[in-house]
Coordinates of C-alpha atoms and ligand atoms in Angstrom, one line a residue:
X1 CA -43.2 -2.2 82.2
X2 CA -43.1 1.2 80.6
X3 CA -40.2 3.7 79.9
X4 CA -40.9 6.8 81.0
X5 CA -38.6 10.1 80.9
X6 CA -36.7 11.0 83.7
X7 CA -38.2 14.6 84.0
X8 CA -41.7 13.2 83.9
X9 CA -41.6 10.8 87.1
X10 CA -43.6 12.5 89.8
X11 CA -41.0 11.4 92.3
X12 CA -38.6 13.6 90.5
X13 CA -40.3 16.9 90.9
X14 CA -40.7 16.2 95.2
X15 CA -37.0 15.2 95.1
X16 CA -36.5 18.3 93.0
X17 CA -38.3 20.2 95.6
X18 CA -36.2 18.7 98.4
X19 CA -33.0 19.3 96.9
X20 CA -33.6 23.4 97.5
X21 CA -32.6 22.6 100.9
X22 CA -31.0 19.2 101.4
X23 CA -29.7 18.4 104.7
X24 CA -26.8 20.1 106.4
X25 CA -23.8 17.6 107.7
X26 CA -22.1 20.8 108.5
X27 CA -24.5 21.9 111.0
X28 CA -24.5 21.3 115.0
X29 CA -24.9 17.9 115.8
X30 CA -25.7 16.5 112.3
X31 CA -23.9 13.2 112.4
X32 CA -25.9 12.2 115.8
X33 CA -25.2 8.4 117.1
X34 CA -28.9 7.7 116.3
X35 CA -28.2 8.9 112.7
X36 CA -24.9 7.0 111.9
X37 CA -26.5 4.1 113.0
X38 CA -30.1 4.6 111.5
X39 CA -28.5 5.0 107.8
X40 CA -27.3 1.7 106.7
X41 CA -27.7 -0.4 104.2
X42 CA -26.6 -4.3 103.6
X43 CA -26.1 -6.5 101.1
X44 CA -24.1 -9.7 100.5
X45 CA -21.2 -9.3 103.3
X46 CA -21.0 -5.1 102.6
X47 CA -22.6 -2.5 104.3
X48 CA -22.9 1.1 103.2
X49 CA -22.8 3.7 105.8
X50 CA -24.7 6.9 104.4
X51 CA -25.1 9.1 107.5
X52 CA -22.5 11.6 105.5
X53 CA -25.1 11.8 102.5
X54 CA -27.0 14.6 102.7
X55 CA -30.1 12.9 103.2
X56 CA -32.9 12.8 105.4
X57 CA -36.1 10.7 106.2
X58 CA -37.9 12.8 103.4
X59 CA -35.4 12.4 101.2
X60 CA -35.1 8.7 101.3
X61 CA -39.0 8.5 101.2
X62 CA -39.0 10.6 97.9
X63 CA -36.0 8.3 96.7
X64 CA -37.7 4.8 97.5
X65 CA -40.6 6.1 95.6
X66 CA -38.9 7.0 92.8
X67 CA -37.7 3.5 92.2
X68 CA -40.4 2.3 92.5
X69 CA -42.3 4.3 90.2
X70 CA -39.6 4.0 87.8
X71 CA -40.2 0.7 88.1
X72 CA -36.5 0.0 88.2
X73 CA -36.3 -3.1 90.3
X74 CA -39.0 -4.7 87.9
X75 CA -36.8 -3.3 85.4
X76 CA -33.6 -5.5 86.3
X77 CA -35.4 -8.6 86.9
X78 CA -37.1 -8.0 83.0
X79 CA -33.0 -8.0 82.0
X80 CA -32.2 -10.9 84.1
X81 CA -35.0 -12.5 82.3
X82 CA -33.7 -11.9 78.9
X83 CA -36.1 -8.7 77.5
X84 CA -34.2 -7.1 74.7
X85 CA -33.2 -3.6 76.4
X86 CA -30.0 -3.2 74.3
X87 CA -32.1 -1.1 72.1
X88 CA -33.4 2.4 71.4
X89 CA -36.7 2.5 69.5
X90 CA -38.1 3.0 66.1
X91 CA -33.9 3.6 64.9
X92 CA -31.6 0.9 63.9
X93 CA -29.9 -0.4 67.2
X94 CA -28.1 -3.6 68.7
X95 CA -31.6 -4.6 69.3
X96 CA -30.0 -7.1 71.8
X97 CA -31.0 -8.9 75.0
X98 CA -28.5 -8.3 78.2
X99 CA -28.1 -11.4 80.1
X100 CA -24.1 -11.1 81.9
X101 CA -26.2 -12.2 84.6
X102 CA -27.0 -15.5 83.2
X103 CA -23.6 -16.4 83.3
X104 CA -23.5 -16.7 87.5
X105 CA -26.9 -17.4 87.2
X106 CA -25.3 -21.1 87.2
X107 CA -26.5 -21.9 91.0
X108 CA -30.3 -21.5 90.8
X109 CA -32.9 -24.6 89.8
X110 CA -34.4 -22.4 88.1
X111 CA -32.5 -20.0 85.9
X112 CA -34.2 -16.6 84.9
X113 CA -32.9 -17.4 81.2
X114 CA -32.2 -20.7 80.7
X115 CA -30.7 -20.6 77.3
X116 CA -28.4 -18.5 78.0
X117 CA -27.6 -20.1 81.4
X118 CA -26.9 -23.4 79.3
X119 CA -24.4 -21.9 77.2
X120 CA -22.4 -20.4 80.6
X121 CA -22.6 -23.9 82.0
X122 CA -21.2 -25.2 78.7
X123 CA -18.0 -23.0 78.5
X124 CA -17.7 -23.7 81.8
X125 CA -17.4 -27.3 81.3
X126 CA -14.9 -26.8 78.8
X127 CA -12.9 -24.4 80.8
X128 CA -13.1 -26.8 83.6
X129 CA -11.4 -29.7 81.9
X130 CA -9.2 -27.3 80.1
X131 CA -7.5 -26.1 83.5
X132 CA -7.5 -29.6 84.6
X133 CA -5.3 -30.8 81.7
X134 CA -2.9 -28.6 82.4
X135 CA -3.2 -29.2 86.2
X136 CA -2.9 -32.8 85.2
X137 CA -0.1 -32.5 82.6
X138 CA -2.2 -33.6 80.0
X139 CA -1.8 -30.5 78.4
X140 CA 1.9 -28.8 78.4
X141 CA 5.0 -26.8 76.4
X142 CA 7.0 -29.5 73.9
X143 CA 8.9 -29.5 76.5
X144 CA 6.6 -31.6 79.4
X145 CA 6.6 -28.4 81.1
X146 CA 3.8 -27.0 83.0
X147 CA 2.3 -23.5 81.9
X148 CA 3.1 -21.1 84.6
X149 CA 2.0 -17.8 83.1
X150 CA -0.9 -16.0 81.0
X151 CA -0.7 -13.1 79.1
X152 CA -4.3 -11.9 78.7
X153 CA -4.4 -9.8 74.6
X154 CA -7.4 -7.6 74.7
X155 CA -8.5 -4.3 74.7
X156 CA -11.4 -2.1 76.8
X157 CA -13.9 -4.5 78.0
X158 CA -12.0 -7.4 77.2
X159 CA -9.2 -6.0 79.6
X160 CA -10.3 -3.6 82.7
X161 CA -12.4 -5.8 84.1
X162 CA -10.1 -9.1 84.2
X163 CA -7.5 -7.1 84.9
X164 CA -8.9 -5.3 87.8
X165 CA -10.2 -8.6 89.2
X166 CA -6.8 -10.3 88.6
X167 CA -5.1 -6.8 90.6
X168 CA -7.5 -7.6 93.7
X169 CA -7.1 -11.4 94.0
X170 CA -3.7 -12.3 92.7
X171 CA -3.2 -13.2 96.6
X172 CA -5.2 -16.4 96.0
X173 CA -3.4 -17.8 93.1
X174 CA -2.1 -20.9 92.9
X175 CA 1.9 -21.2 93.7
X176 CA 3.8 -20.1 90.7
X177 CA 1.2 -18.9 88.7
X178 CA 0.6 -14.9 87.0
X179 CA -0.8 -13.1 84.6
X180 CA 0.4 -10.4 82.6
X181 CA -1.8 -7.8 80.2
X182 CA -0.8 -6.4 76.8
X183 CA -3.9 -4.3 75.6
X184 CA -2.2 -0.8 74.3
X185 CA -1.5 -1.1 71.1
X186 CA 1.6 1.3 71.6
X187 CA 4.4 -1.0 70.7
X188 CA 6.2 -0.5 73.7
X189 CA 3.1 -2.4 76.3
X190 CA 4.1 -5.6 74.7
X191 CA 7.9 -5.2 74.7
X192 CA 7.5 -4.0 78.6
X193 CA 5.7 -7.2 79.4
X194 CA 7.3 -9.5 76.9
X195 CA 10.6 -8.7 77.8
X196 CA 10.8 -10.4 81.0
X197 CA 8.4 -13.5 80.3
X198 CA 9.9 -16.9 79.4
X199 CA 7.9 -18.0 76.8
X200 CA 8.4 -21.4 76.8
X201 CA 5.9 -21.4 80.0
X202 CA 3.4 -19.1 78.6
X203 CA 0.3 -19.3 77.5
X204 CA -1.7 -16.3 75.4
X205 CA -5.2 -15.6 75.5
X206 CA -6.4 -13.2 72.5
X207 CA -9.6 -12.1 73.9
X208 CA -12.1 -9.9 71.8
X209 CA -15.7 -10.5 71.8
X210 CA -15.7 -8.7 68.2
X211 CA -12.7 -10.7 66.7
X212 CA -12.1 -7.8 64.7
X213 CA -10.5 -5.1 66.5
X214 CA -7.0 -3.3 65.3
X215 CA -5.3 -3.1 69.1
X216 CA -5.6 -6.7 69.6
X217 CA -5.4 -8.1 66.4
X218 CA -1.8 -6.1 66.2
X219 CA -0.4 -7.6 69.6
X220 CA -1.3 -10.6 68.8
X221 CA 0.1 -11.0 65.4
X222 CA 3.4 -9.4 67.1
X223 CA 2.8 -11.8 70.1
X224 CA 2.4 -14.7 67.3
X225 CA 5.9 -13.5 65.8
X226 CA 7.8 -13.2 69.1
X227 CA 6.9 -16.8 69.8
X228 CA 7.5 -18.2 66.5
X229 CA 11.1 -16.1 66.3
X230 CA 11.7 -18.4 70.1
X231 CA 11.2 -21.5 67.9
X232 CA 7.9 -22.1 69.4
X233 CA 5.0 -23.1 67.7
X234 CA 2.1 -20.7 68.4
X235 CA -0.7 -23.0 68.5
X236 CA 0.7 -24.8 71.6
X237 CA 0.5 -21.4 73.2
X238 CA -2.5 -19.7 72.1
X239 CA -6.0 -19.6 73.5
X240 CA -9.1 -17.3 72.0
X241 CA -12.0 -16.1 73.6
X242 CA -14.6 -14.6 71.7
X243 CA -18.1 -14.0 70.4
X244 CA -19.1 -17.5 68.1
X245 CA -18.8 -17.2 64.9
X246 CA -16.7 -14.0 64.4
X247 CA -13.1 -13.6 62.3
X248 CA -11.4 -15.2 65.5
X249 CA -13.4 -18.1 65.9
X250 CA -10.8 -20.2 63.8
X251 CA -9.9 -23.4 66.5
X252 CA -7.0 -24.4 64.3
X253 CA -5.6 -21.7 65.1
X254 CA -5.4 -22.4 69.2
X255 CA -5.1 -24.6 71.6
X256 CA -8.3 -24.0 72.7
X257 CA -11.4 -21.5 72.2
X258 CA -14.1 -20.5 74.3
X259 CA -16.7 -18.3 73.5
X260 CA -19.3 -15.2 74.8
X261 CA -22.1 -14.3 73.0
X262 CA -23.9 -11.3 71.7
X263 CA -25.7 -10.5 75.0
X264 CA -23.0 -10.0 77.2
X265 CA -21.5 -6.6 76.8
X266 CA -18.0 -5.8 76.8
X267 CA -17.6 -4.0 79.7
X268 CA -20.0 -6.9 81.7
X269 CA -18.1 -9.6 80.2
X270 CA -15.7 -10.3 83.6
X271 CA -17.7 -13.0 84.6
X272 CA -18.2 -15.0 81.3
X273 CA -15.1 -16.4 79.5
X274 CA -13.2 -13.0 79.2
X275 CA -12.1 -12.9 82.4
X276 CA -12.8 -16.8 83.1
X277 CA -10.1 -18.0 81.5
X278 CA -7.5 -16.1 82.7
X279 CA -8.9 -15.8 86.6
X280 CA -9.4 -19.6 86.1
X281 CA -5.8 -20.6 85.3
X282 CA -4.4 -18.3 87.6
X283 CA -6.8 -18.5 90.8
X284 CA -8.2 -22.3 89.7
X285 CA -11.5 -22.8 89.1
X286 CA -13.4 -23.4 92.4
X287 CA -11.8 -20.1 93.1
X288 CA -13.6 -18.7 90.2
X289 CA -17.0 -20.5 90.6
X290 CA -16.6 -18.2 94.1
X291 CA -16.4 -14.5 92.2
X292 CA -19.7 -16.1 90.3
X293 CA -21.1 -16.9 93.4
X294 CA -20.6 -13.4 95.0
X295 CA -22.0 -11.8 92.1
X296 CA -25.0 -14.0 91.7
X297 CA -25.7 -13.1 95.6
X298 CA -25.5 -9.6 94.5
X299 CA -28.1 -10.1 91.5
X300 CA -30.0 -12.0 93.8
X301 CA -29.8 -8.8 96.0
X302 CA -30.6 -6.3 93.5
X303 CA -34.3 -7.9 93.3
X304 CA -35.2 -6.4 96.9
X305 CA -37.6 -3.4 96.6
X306 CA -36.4 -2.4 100.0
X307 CA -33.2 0.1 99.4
X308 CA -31.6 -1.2 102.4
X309 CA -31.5 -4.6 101.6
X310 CA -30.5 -3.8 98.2
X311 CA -27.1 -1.9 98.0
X312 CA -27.1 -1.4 93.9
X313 CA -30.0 0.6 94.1
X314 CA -29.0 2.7 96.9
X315 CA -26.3 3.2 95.8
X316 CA -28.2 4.2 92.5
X317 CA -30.5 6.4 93.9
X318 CA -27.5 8.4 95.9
X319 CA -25.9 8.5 93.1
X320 CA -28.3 10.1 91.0
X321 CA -29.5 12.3 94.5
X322 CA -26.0 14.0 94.4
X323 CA -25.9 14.1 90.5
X324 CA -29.5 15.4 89.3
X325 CA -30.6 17.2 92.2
X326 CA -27.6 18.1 94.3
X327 CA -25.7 19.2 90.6
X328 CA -22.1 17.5 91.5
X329 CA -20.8 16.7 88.1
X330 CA -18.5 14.0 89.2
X331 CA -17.7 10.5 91.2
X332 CA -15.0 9.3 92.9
X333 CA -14.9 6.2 94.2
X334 CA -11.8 5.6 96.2
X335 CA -10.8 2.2 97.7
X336 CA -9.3 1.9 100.6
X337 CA -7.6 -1.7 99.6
X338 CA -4.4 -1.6 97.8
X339 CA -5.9 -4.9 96.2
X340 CA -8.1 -2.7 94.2
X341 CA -5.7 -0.2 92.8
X342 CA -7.7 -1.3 88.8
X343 CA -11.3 -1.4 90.3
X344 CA -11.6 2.3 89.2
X345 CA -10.3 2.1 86.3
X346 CA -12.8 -0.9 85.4
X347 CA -15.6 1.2 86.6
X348 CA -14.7 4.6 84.7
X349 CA -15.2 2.2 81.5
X350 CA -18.3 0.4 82.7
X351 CA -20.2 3.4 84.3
X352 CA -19.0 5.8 81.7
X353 CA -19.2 3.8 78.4
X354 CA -22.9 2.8 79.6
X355 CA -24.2 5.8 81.1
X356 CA -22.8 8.5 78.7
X357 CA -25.8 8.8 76.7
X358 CA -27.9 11.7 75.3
X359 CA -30.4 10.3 73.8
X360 CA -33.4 8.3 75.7
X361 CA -34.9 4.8 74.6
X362 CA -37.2 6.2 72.5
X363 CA -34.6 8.5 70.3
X364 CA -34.8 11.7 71.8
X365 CA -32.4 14.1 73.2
X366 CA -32.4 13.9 77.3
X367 CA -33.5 17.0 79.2
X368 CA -31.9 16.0 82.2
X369 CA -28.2 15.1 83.6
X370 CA -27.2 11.3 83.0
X371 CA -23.9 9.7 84.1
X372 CA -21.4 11.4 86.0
X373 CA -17.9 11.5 85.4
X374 CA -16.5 8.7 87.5
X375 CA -12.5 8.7 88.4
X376 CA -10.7 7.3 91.5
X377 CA -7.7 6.0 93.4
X378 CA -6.7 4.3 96.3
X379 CA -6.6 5.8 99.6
X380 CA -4.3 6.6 101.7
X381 CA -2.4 7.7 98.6
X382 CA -4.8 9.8 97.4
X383 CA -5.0 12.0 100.7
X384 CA -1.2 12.6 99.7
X385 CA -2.4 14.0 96.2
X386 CA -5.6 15.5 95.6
X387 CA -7.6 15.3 98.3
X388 CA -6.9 18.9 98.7
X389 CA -9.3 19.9 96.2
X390 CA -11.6 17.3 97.7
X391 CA -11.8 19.4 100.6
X392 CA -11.5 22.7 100.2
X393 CA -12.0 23.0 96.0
X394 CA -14.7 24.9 94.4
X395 CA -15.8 21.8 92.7
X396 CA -17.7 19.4 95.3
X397 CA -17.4 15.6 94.6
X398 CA -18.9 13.2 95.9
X399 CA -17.2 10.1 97.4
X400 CA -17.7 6.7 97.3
X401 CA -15.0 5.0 99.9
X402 CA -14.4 1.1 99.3
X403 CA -13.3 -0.3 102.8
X404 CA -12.4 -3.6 104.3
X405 CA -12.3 -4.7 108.3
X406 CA -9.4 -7.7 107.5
X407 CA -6.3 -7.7 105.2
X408 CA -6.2 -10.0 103.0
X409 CA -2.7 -11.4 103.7
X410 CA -3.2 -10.6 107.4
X411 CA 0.6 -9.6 107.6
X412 CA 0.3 -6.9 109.7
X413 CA 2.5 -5.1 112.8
X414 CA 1.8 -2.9 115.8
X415 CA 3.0 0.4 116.0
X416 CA 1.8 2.6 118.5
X417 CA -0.9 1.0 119.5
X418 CA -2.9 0.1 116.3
X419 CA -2.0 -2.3 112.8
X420 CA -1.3 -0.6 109.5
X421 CA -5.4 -2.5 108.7
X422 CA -6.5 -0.6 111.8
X423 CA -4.7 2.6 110.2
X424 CA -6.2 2.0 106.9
X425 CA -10.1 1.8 107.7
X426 CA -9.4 4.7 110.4
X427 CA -8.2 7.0 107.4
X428 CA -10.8 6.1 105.5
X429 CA -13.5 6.9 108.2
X430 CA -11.6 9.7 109.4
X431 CA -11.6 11.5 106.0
X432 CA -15.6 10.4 105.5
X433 CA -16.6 12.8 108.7
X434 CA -13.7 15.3 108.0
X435 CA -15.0 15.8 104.5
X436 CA -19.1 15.9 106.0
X437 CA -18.6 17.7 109.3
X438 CA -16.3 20.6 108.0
X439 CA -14.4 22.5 110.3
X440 CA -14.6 26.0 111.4
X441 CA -11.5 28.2 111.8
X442 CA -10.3 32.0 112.4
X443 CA -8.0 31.6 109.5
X444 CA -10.1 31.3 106.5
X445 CA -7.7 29.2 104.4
X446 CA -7.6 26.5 107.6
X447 CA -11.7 26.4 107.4
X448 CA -13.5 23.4 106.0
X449 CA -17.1 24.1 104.8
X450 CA -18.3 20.5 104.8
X451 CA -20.9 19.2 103.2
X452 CA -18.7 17.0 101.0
X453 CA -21.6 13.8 100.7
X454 CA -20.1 10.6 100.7
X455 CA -20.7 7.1 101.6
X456 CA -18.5 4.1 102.5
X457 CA -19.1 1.0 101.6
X458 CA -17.5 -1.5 104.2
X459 CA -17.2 -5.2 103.9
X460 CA -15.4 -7.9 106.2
X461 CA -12.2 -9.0 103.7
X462 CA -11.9 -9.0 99.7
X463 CA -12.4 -12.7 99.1
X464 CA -12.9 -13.8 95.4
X465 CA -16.7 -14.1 96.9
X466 CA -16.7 -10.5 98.1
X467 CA -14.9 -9.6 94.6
X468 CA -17.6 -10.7 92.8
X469 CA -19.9 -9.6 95.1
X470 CA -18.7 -6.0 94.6
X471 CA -18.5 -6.2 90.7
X472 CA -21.8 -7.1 90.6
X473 CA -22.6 -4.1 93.0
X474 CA -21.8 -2.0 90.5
X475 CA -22.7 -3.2 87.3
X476 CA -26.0 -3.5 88.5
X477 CA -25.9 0.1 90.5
X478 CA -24.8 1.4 86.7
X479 CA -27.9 -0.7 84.8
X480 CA -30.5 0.8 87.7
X481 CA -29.5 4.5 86.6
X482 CA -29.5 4.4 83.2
X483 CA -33.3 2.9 83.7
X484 CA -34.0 5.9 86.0
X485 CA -32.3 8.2 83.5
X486 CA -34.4 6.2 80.6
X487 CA -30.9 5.9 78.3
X488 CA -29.8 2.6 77.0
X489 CA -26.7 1.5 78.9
X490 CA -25.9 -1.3 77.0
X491 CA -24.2 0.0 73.5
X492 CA -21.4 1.7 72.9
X493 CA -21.6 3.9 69.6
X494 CA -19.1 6.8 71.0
X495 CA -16.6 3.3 71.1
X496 CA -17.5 2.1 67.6
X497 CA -16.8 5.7 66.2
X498 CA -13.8 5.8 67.2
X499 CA -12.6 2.5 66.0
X500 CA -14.2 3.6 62.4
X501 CA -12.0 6.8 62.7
X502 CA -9.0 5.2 63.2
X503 CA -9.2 3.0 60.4
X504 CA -9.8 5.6 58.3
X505 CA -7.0 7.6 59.4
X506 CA -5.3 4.7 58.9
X507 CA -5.9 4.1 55.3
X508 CA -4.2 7.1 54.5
X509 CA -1.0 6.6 56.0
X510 CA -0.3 3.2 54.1
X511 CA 2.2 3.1 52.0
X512 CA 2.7 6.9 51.9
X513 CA 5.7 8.9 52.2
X514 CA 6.2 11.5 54.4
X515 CA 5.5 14.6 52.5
X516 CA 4.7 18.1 53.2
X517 CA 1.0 19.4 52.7
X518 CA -0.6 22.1 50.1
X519 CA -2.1 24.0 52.6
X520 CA -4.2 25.8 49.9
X521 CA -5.8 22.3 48.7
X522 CA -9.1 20.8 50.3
X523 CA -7.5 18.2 52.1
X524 CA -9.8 15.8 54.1
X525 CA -9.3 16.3 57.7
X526 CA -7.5 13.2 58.1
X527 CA -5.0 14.3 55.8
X528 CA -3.9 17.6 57.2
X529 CA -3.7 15.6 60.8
X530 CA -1.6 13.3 59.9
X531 CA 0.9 16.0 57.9
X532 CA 1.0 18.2 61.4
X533 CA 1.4 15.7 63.2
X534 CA 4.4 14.6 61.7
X535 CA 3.3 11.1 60.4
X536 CA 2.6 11.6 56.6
Ligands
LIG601 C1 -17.2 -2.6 76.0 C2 -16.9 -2.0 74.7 C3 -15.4 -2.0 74.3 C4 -14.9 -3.4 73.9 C5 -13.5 -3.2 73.3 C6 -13.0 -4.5 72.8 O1 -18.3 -2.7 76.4 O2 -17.6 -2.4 73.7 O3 -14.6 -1.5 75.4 O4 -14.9 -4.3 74.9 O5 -13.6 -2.3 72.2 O6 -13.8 -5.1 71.9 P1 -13.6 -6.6 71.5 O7 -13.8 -7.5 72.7 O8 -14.7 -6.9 70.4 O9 -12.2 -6.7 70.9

């Protein structure tokens, strides 16, 4: 297996080539039956549509090759296998193996890792007969009571993703069961949410891989206070989830602890403990052994050389088409599921945070584009707001559109002919062709150039299966990029900086007075932001 640099890969100077004149979708006839139906792709229940890409038979050809020799499919299996890849070499790095996948990895005879594997099935286990004390009333409040809600404490990785994945299958949850989130450490997140939450039927789970950072150790120190000020005794309430061995790993402390371990990344943590706990109690855990199982499918998936059999590199390889060659600086991915209103949110972290990187495995500066900007919203709302821009701005952006045929609570009326599902998905398709095709007018402000690429990735409903199914999508779409693009998407230094900033800036507001600054001394930066700001 060898790292090579993007700009280096033969298959990148054809595709360069190509991209002088990629295919029109604005042109006569472009979106042809035989076309519509000749570009697809499936994978695990979803099927991408990517006739409004503008691609052709060439530029698929010059794609598929430079996967292959980028070697990226050999690439993910090498992760899934436990190579150390969280790394950048000859500096000081994590230096760490990236195994997320081991933990749905639980199915197969024969897991890829089977250390790591083990450990999932262990916390498992222990999650398993945790949830079914409490189911069984083993475990309750002094009261007897059962638990009826979570609050999940924990910040970036150890919040989008559970949260995203709680947003888009809270329909399945047991009767009487939620979650709620506190993660900002602005005071006023856990007043919102603790002010209507009886805590007598609560439980809390601090989650933070690291044990040591400020936003969560805060809430749940003011979390601890709010329950001891009810009378209640904290460690009947509180659960911890984090990495073995770090300043949270303190069982006294909780009712119970579960653990992750160093190669599972933040932001790919959703289906280890992180997001197992709280999906667990909410959903139950046969519900949860389903997300793992749609996400193993997908890893399962992501093996395929062919592209069409394997959505996360397609996906990829569009992705970087539209990016590298094509020059769009951004992403949107907009779901048409109101189930999904976090998903984007979980993905700006875990395709930004891995694949904004300017420096290439081996330590040098990258010559070439790496990750996009990725933002989004769900549709229809968005076509209310700014789809303007998305077709008729200066800036093009290309789409992904998340769809699905069923509702999930299949609640639904007629009106006029067609349900509000049939309504949905026909937005959605409508504003995939609008946005390709164009439209041609006398008035030039009522002309639509076209050309907008965009694919839309349809599955049949969002089961917990399909949920994990499509996490896995696109963790996996993110980790084939960042091979292509020859970055490590597994650390996070931009993150740590900031957290070393803030205690700094920190340190210098205890204990101090507010005060007004000498302007003429040689202040440390720190100091002179915290006097304009107001705050020292
Ligand atoms: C994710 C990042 C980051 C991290 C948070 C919380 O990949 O590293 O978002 O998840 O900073 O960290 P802890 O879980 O250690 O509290």
């Amino acid at each position: 297996m060898e790292f090579i640099d993007f700009s280096a890969l033969r298959a990148v100077q054809t595709l360069k080539g190509l991209a002088r004149k990629p295919y029109s979708l604005a042109q006569q006839k472009a979106l042809t039956a035989k076309r519509i139906h000749r570009y697809r792709g499936h994978s695990c229940g979803f099927d991408l549509l990517y006739a409004t890409q503008r691609v052709d038979e060439t530029t698929m050809e010059g794609l598929q090759n430079l996967a292959a020799e980028a070697e990226l499919v050999d690439k993910f299996k090498a992760m899934k296998s436990g190579a150390v890849l969280n790394t950048i070499s000859g500096h000081e790095s994590e230096n760490r193996q990236v195994l997320h996948t081991a933990c749905r990895d639980i199915f197969s005879t024969e897991p890829l890792a089977p250390g790591a594997t083990a450990q999932a099935k262990e916390q498992l286990g222990k999650l398993q007969s945790f949830l079914n004390d409490l189911q069984n009333g083993t475990i309750t409040n002094s009261a007897g009571q059962h638990f009826t809600t979570i609050i999940q404490v924990g910040i970036g990785g150890s919040d989008l993703g559970p949260r995203a994945l709680y947003y888009a299958l809270r329909r399945y949850a047991l009767p009487g069961r939620k979650a709620l989130f506190i993660a900002n450490v602005d005071p006023d997140d856990a007043a919102a949410v603790l002010g209507g939450v009886d805590l007598t039927r609560t439980l809390v789970v601090v989650v933070s891989k690291s044990g040591s950072t400020l936003e969560t150790l805060t809430n749940e120190e003011l979390v601890r206070q709010r329950f001891v000020a009810a009378g209640l005794e904290p460690s009947r309430h509180f659960l911890a989830v984090t990495g073995a061995g770090s300043p949270m790993d303190d069982p006294a402390k909780y009712l119970a602890s579960f653990y992750l371990y160093d190669y599972i990344g933040g932001r790919y943590s959703v289906t280890s403990m992180v997001g197992g706990v709280l999906l667990g109690f909410v959903l139950g855990y046969d519900v949860f052994l389903d997300v793992l199982r749609g996400a193993n499918a997908m890893d399962e998936a992501a093996e395929e050389q062919s592209l069409v059999k394997n959505l996360p590199l397609l996906m990829a390889l569009l992705g970087i088409w539209n990016h590298n060659f094509l020059g769009y600086a951004t992403l949107a991915v907009l779901p048409y599921s109101q189930a999904l209103i976090r998903f984007p949110a979980h993905l700006q972290q875990c395709d930004m945070e891995s694949n904004g990187k300017s420096i290439t495995r081996h330590g040098n500066p990258v010559q070439w584009l790496t990750g996009p900007v990725v933002w989004g919203e769900p549709g229809t709302n968005g076509q209310h707001a700014f789809y303007q821009l998305l077709h008729q701005g200066t800036e093009i952006v290309p789409i992904e559109f998340i769809g699905f045929r069923q509702s999930q609570y299949r609640e639904d009326s007629r009106l006029q002919g067609t349900t509000s599902q049939q309504k949905l998905v026909a937005n959605m398709l409508a504003q995939s062709l609008a946005l390709a095709q164009g439209k041609d007018h006398r008035n030039p402000n009522r002309k639509f150039a076209g050309n907008r690429p965009n694919s839309v990735l349809i599955g049949e409903q969002l089961t917990p299966y399909a949920m994990g199914a499509l996490l896995a999508l696109y963790e996996n779409k993110i980790a084939f990029q960042g091979f292509c693009w020859n970055i490590n998407s597994f650390d996070q230094e931009g993150v740590q900086l900031g957290k070393r900033m803030a205690t700094q800036i920190l340190a210098g507001l205890k204990g101090s007075a507010r005060s007004s600054l000498d302007i003429s001394s040689d202040n440390a930066p720190e100091t002179s932001l915290l006097s304009v700001a107001g705050m020292k």
